[in-house]
Every structure is written in structure tokens, then in C-alpha cells.
Amino acid sequence: MTALHGATIGRRRLRSALRAAREGAGLTQEQVADAMDWSLSKVIRIEAGAVSVSTNDVKALISHYRLTDSEQVAELVALARVSRRRAWWSRYRDGLPAPYLSYIGLEVEASSLLVFQSVGIPGLLQTDAYARASTVASLRFAVEPFDLDIVDDVRARRRHEVLDRADPPSIEVVLDESVLHRQTGGALCLREQLRHLVEAGRRSNITIQVLPFQVPDYAVRSPFIVVRFPGTGDTDVVFVGSPLSQDLTDTSDTVEPYVAAFRTLQGMSLEPAASLARIARIADDLG
């Protein structure tokens, strides 16, 4: 039986399993909606992972799809229970964009993260002072206003939930060198942040590389994060985020180009040891 974790992963696994079960039974979404006396939109939302599903609804679908394998049935019911758990970020649902909240749920259970930043330090590696200055700077460009304290609280909790896990994910980071010179929060704030970055880069699960100024224009503009999961049961996800827009996708034809782009950017970057040395030197130059 598949190991179960949090609500976000549980919902993703459940949607895939239910869709596969329906297709295995040779039924369309319309036929299921008619048989269950549900709206078609309910079936679509369930299979899209857009809503949690009650265990009773899952049991009804199991019966309708004529699933008899006891292990499969038990897993589907367990997934339904897990997917309905209240996560720590649920209380922020009205104050933050939905794609960002979905990303948080995936990030906390990831086995690895591929992070490209052309603007700013990745949130997981920010100091408190830099995080607050970065959030303040984002306000002037945000499409909708947001609560500074909520953003800071969530970012701090993210760091704890991801970096302090018993099995923290592998984190590979590529930073455009310009990020290291942008004085978010002022020179002293940036110096503290860069020194923190060097310390983070010495952790066994974190690799940081700098894409130097000497590299020609690489044409990748938006920061992005590829989220990967243990085993083969969960597809990779890409989160593209900025104050102007945020998007989350898990279709292979969209994700694979981002993975390829990240590996190309890595190959153009300084090696990890040289990258940390450059970051340290820039920090020292700040006084």
C-alpha cells in the first residue's frame, strides 16, 4: 500500500486513482455523474483535485466502479481521509493566492526542489529581515493587496516545515548573480542574507550555484521551482511565481521544458564551491 502523507499529496493521489478506476471501468465522467446523481462539475472537480472528497462518496464510487481488490479499496478510502485533513496553511486560505497555497502543500512533502531565481533570494533561504524587506518591495507590484504579517508568518513556517523535516528535500538552487547585488533591505541586510546563504549552501542537502554576469543572455526571465516527489506515483510540478502572477502546473509537456531549462542553467553556472566563494566575497565587500 502506498505511504500516505499530507492532504495535498493525498488529494493528488486520490484524483489520479479515481480517474484511473473510472477509465478502467469504461465509464465517462457524464455517465458517472448520472449514476451518482451528481452534477458533472462535481465529478470534474474531484478528478481535477480541486475539492476534497468524503469517504462516503469514495465508497460509492468504489462500488460503482466494481473495485474488489481489498488493498486498492483500503488505499482509496485512506486517501480520502488524508485529503480532508486540515493543513497548517488552511487558515491563510483567504489571504494568499490559491496557486501559492497549493504549492506550499506540495513543497512540504517534496523529495527534491529545483529552484531558479532571477530576482531575489528563494523564500526558504531568506533571513527574517530580508524576507520582510522583500515582501514590502513586492507590495508596489502586487495585483491584489496582501497582509505583510501573513506572508512573513507563512514564509517562516515554510522554512521550518521543509528545512527542519526529519528527511528534508534535496534543494538545488541557481541564482542569477544580479540577485547577490540587489540591496533589498539595504547593504547590511543583504550582507547578513548572503552570509546566511553561504551557511545554507554548506548543508548536505542544499546545492547553490551562481549564474555569473559573464554568461550571455540566457532568455529565461521568470523565477520557477520544480517540485519532485519520492517514487514514481506522483508527477513533477512547476510553480512559476511573481507579485504579478502565479501558476502551478503538473502536465508533463509543461514540466519537462522547465527541468531541461534548469539543467542547462546549472551547466552555465559556477560550480557550488566557487559559487559560495563568490557569495562570501560579495558579502565581505558590503562591509
Coordinates of C-alpha atoms in Angstrom, one line a residue:
M1 CA 0.0 0.0 0.0
T2 CA 1.3 3.5 -0.9
A3 CA 2.6 5.5 2.1
L4 CA 0.3 8.4 2.9
H5 CA 1.4 11.9 3.9
G6 CA -0.4 15.2 3.9
A7 CA -3.7 16.5 2.5
T8 CA -2.3 18.0 -0.8
I9 CA -0.4 14.8 -1.8
G10 CA -3.4 12.7 -0.7
R11 CA -5.7 14.7 -2.9
R12 CA -3.4 14.4 -5.9
R13 CA -3.1 10.7 -5.5
L14 CA -6.8 10.2 -5.0
R15 CA -7.8 12.2 -8.1
S16 CA -5.4 10.1 -10.2
A17 CA -6.6 6.8 -8.7
L18 CA -10.3 7.7 -9.1
R19 CA -9.7 8.8 -12.7
A20 CA -7.8 5.6 -13.5
A21 CA -10.6 3.5 -11.8
R22 CA -13.3 5.2 -13.9
E23 CA -11.4 4.7 -17.1
G24 CA -10.7 1.1 -16.1
A25 CA -14.5 0.6 -15.8
G26 CA -15.0 2.1 -19.2
L27 CA -17.1 5.0 -18.0
T28 CA -17.2 8.6 -18.9
Q29 CA -17.5 11.5 -16.4
E30 CA -21.0 12.2 -17.7
Q31 CA -22.1 8.5 -17.0
V32 CA -20.7 8.7 -13.5
A33 CA -22.5 11.9 -12.8
D34 CA -25.8 10.5 -14.0
A35 CA -25.3 7.2 -12.0
M36 CA -24.3 9.1 -8.8
D37 CA -27.0 11.7 -9.2
W38 CA -24.2 14.4 -9.1
S39 CA -23.5 17.3 -11.2
L40 CA -21.0 16.8 -13.9
S41 CA -18.9 19.6 -12.4
K42 CA -18.6 17.7 -9.2
V43 CA -17.0 14.7 -11.0
I44 CA -14.7 17.0 -12.9
R45 CA -13.6 18.8 -9.7
I46 CA -13.0 15.5 -7.9
E47 CA -10.8 14.2 -10.8
A48 CA -9.0 17.6 -11.0
G49 CA -8.2 17.5 -7.3
A50 CA -10.0 20.8 -6.9
V51 CA -12.1 19.6 -4.0
S52 CA -11.8 17.2 -1.1
V53 CA -14.0 14.1 -1.3
S54 CA -15.9 12.4 1.5
T55 CA -15.2 8.8 2.4
N56 CA -18.8 8.0 1.7
D57 CA -18.5 9.5 -1.9
V58 CA -15.4 7.5 -2.4
K59 CA -17.0 4.3 -1.2
A60 CA -19.9 5.0 -3.6
L61 CA -17.5 5.4 -6.5
I62 CA -15.7 2.2 -5.5
S63 CA -19.0 0.3 -5.6
H64 CA -19.9 1.8 -8.9
Y65 CA -16.5 1.0 -10.5
R66 CA -16.8 -2.5 -9.1
L67 CA -13.4 -2.4 -7.5
T68 CA -12.9 -5.6 -5.5
D69 CA -9.2 -5.6 -4.7
S70 CA -9.1 -5.1 -0.9
E71 CA -5.8 -3.3 -0.9
Q72 CA -6.8 -0.9 -3.6
V73 CA -10.1 -0.2 -1.8
A74 CA -8.4 0.4 1.5
E75 CA -5.9 2.8 -0.1
L76 CA -8.7 4.8 -1.8
V77 CA -10.6 5.2 1.5
A78 CA -7.4 6.1 3.3
L79 CA -6.5 8.7 0.6
A80 CA -10.0 10.2 1.1
R81 CA -9.4 10.6 4.8
V82 CA -6.0 12.1 4.4
S83 CA -7.1 14.5 1.7
R84 CA -9.7 16.0 4.1
R85 CA -7.2 16.8 6.9
R86 CA -6.8 20.4 7.8
A87 CA -3.3 21.6 7.0
W88 CA -1.4 24.4 8.9
W89 CA -1.8 26.8 6.0
S90 CA -5.5 26.4 5.7
R91 CA -6.2 29.4 8.0
Y92 CA -4.5 31.6 5.4
R93 CA -6.7 30.5 2.6
D94 CA -8.5 33.9 2.3
G95 CA -5.3 35.9 2.5
L96 CA -3.0 34.3 -0.1
P97 CA -3.3 33.2 -3.8
A98 CA -4.6 29.7 -4.3
P99 CA -1.6 28.6 -6.5
Y100 CA 0.8 29.6 -3.8
L101 CA -1.1 27.7 -1.1
S102 CA -1.2 24.6 -3.3
Y103 CA 2.5 25.0 -3.8
I104 CA 3.1 25.1 -0.1
G105 CA 1.2 21.8 0.3
L106 CA 3.4 20.2 -2.3
E107 CA 6.7 21.7 -1.2
V108 CA 6.4 20.3 2.4
E109 CA 6.2 16.8 1.0
A110 CA 8.7 17.1 -1.8
S111 CA 11.8 14.8 -2.2
S112 CA 13.6 17.5 -4.2
L113 CA 13.2 21.1 -5.3
L114 CA 14.9 22.7 -8.4
V115 CA 14.9 26.4 -7.8
F116 CA 15.8 29.1 -10.3
Q117 CA 15.8 32.7 -9.1
S118 CA 16.5 35.7 -11.4
V119 CA 15.1 38.1 -8.8
G120 CA 15.6 37.8 -5.1
I121 CA 16.7 35.0 -2.8
P122 CA 14.5 31.9 -2.6
G123 CA 12.0 32.1 0.2
L124 CA 13.2 29.0 2.0
L125 CA 16.7 30.5 2.3
Q126 CA 15.8 34.0 3.4
T127 CA 16.6 35.7 6.7
D128 CA 13.7 37.3 8.5
A129 CA 15.0 40.8 7.8
Y130 CA 15.5 40.1 4.1
A131 CA 12.1 38.4 3.9
R132 CA 10.3 41.4 5.3
A133 CA 12.1 43.8 3.0
S134 CA 11.4 41.6 0.0
T135 CA 7.7 41.4 0.9
V136 CA 7.5 45.2 1.4
A137 CA 9.1 45.7 -2.0
S138 CA 6.6 43.3 -3.6
L139 CA 3.6 45.3 -2.4
R140 CA 4.0 48.0 -5.0
F141 CA 3.8 45.5 -7.8
A142 CA 1.2 43.0 -6.4
V143 CA -2.0 42.7 -8.4
E144 CA -4.0 42.4 -5.2
P145 CA -3.1 43.8 -1.7
F146 CA -1.9 41.3 0.9
D147 CA -1.1 41.2 4.6
L148 CA 2.6 41.6 5.3
D149 CA 2.4 39.7 8.6
I150 CA 0.6 36.8 7.0
V151 CA 3.2 36.5 4.2
D152 CA 6.0 36.6 6.8
D153 CA 4.4 34.1 9.0
V154 CA 3.8 31.7 6.2
R155 CA 7.4 32.0 4.9
A156 CA 8.8 31.4 8.4
R157 CA 6.6 28.3 8.8
R158 CA 7.6 27.1 5.4
R159 CA 11.3 27.2 6.4
H160 CA 10.6 25.2 9.5
E161 CA 8.3 22.6 7.9
V162 CA 10.7 22.0 4.9
L163 CA 14.2 22.5 6.2
D164 CA 13.7 21.0 9.7
R165 CA 12.0 17.9 8.5
A166 CA 13.5 14.6 9.6
D167 CA 14.0 13.9 5.9
P168 CA 14.5 17.3 4.3
P169 CA 14.3 17.5 0.5
S170 CA 17.3 17.9 -1.8
I171 CA 17.3 21.5 -2.8
E172 CA 19.2 22.6 -5.9
V173 CA 19.4 26.4 -6.5
V174 CA 20.6 28.5 -9.4
L175 CA 20.8 32.2 -8.7
D176 CA 21.4 34.9 -11.3
E177 CA 24.4 36.9 -10.0
S178 CA 22.4 40.1 -10.0
V179 CA 20.4 38.7 -7.1
L180 CA 23.5 38.9 -5.0
H181 CA 24.0 42.6 -5.6
R182 CA 20.4 43.8 -5.3
Q183 CA 20.4 45.6 -2.0
T184 CA 16.9 44.6 -0.7
G185 CA 16.6 46.0 2.7
G186 CA 19.9 47.9 2.4
A187 CA 23.6 46.9 2.4
L188 CA 23.7 45.4 5.9
C189 CA 20.5 43.4 5.4
L190 CA 22.0 42.0 2.2
R191 CA 25.3 41.2 3.8
E192 CA 23.5 39.2 6.5
Q193 CA 21.4 37.4 3.9
L194 CA 24.5 36.5 1.8
R195 CA 26.3 35.1 4.8
H196 CA 23.2 33.1 5.7
L197 CA 23.2 31.8 2.1
V198 CA 26.8 30.6 2.4
E199 CA 25.9 28.7 5.6
A200 CA 22.8 27.2 3.9
G201 CA 24.9 26.1 0.9
R202 CA 27.1 24.0 3.3
R203 CA 24.2 21.8 4.3
S204 CA 24.4 18.4 2.7
N205 CA 21.0 18.6 1.1
I206 CA 21.4 22.1 -0.4
T207 CA 23.4 23.0 -3.5
I208 CA 23.7 26.6 -4.6
Q209 CA 25.2 27.8 -7.9
V210 CA 25.6 31.3 -9.2
L211 CA 24.9 32.1 -12.9
P212 CA 27.7 34.7 -13.4
F213 CA 27.4 38.1 -15.2
Q214 CA 29.9 36.7 -17.8
V215 CA 27.3 34.3 -19.2
P216 CA 25.5 35.6 -22.3
D217 CA 21.7 36.4 -22.1
Y218 CA 20.0 33.1 -21.2
A219 CA 16.5 34.2 -22.1
V220 CA 14.8 32.7 -19.0
R221 CA 13.1 35.6 -17.3
S222 CA 10.6 34.2 -14.6
P223 CA 11.7 32.5 -11.4
F224 CA 10.4 29.0 -11.2
I225 CA 10.5 25.9 -8.9
V226 CA 10.2 22.3 -10.0
V227 CA 8.8 20.1 -7.2
R228 CA 9.6 16.4 -7.3
F229 CA 8.3 13.6 -5.1
P230 CA 9.7 10.2 -3.9
G231 CA 8.9 7.2 -6.1
T232 CA 7.0 7.2 -9.4
G233 CA 3.4 7.7 -8.2
D234 CA 3.4 11.5 -8.2
T235 CA 4.2 13.7 -11.2
D236 CA 6.5 16.6 -11.0
V237 CA 5.0 20.1 -10.6
V238 CA 6.2 23.5 -11.7
F239 CA 5.4 26.7 -9.7
V240 CA 6.0 30.0 -11.5
G241 CA 5.5 32.9 -9.2
S242 CA 5.9 36.7 -9.1
P243 CA 3.9 39.6 -7.5
L244 CA 2.1 39.9 -10.8
S245 CA 1.0 36.3 -11.4
Q246 CA 1.4 32.8 -10.0
D247 CA 0.7 29.5 -11.7
L248 CA 1.0 25.8 -10.8
T249 CA 1.1 23.0 -13.4
D250 CA 1.8 19.3 -13.5
T251 CA 1.3 18.3 -17.1
S252 CA 4.5 16.6 -18.4
D253 CA 4.6 18.7 -21.6
T254 CA 4.8 21.8 -19.5
V255 CA 7.1 20.5 -16.7
E256 CA 9.8 18.8 -18.8
P257 CA 10.9 22.0 -20.5
Y258 CA 11.4 23.6 -17.1
V259 CA 13.5 20.7 -15.9
A260 CA 15.6 20.9 -19.1
A261 CA 16.0 24.6 -18.7
F262 CA 17.1 24.2 -15.1
R263 CA 19.8 21.7 -16.1
T264 CA 21.0 24.0 -18.8
L265 CA 21.2 26.9 -16.4
Q266 CA 23.1 24.7 -13.9
G267 CA 25.6 23.8 -16.6
M268 CA 26.2 27.5 -17.3
S269 CA 26.7 28.3 -13.6
L270 CA 29.8 28.3 -11.4
E271 CA 30.4 25.1 -9.5
P272 CA 29.0 25.0 -5.9
A273 CA 32.3 25.7 -4.2
A274 CA 33.1 28.6 -6.5
S275 CA 29.6 29.9 -6.1
L276 CA 29.8 30.0 -2.3
A277 CA 33.2 31.7 -2.5
R278 CA 31.7 34.4 -4.8
I279 CA 28.8 34.9 -2.5
A280 CA 31.1 35.3 0.5
R281 CA 33.3 37.7 -1.3
I282 CA 30.3 39.9 -2.3
A283 CA 29.2 39.8 1.4
D284 CA 32.6 40.9 2.6
D285 CA 32.7 43.8 0.1
L286 CA 29.5 45.1 1.7
G287 CA 31.5 45.9 4.9

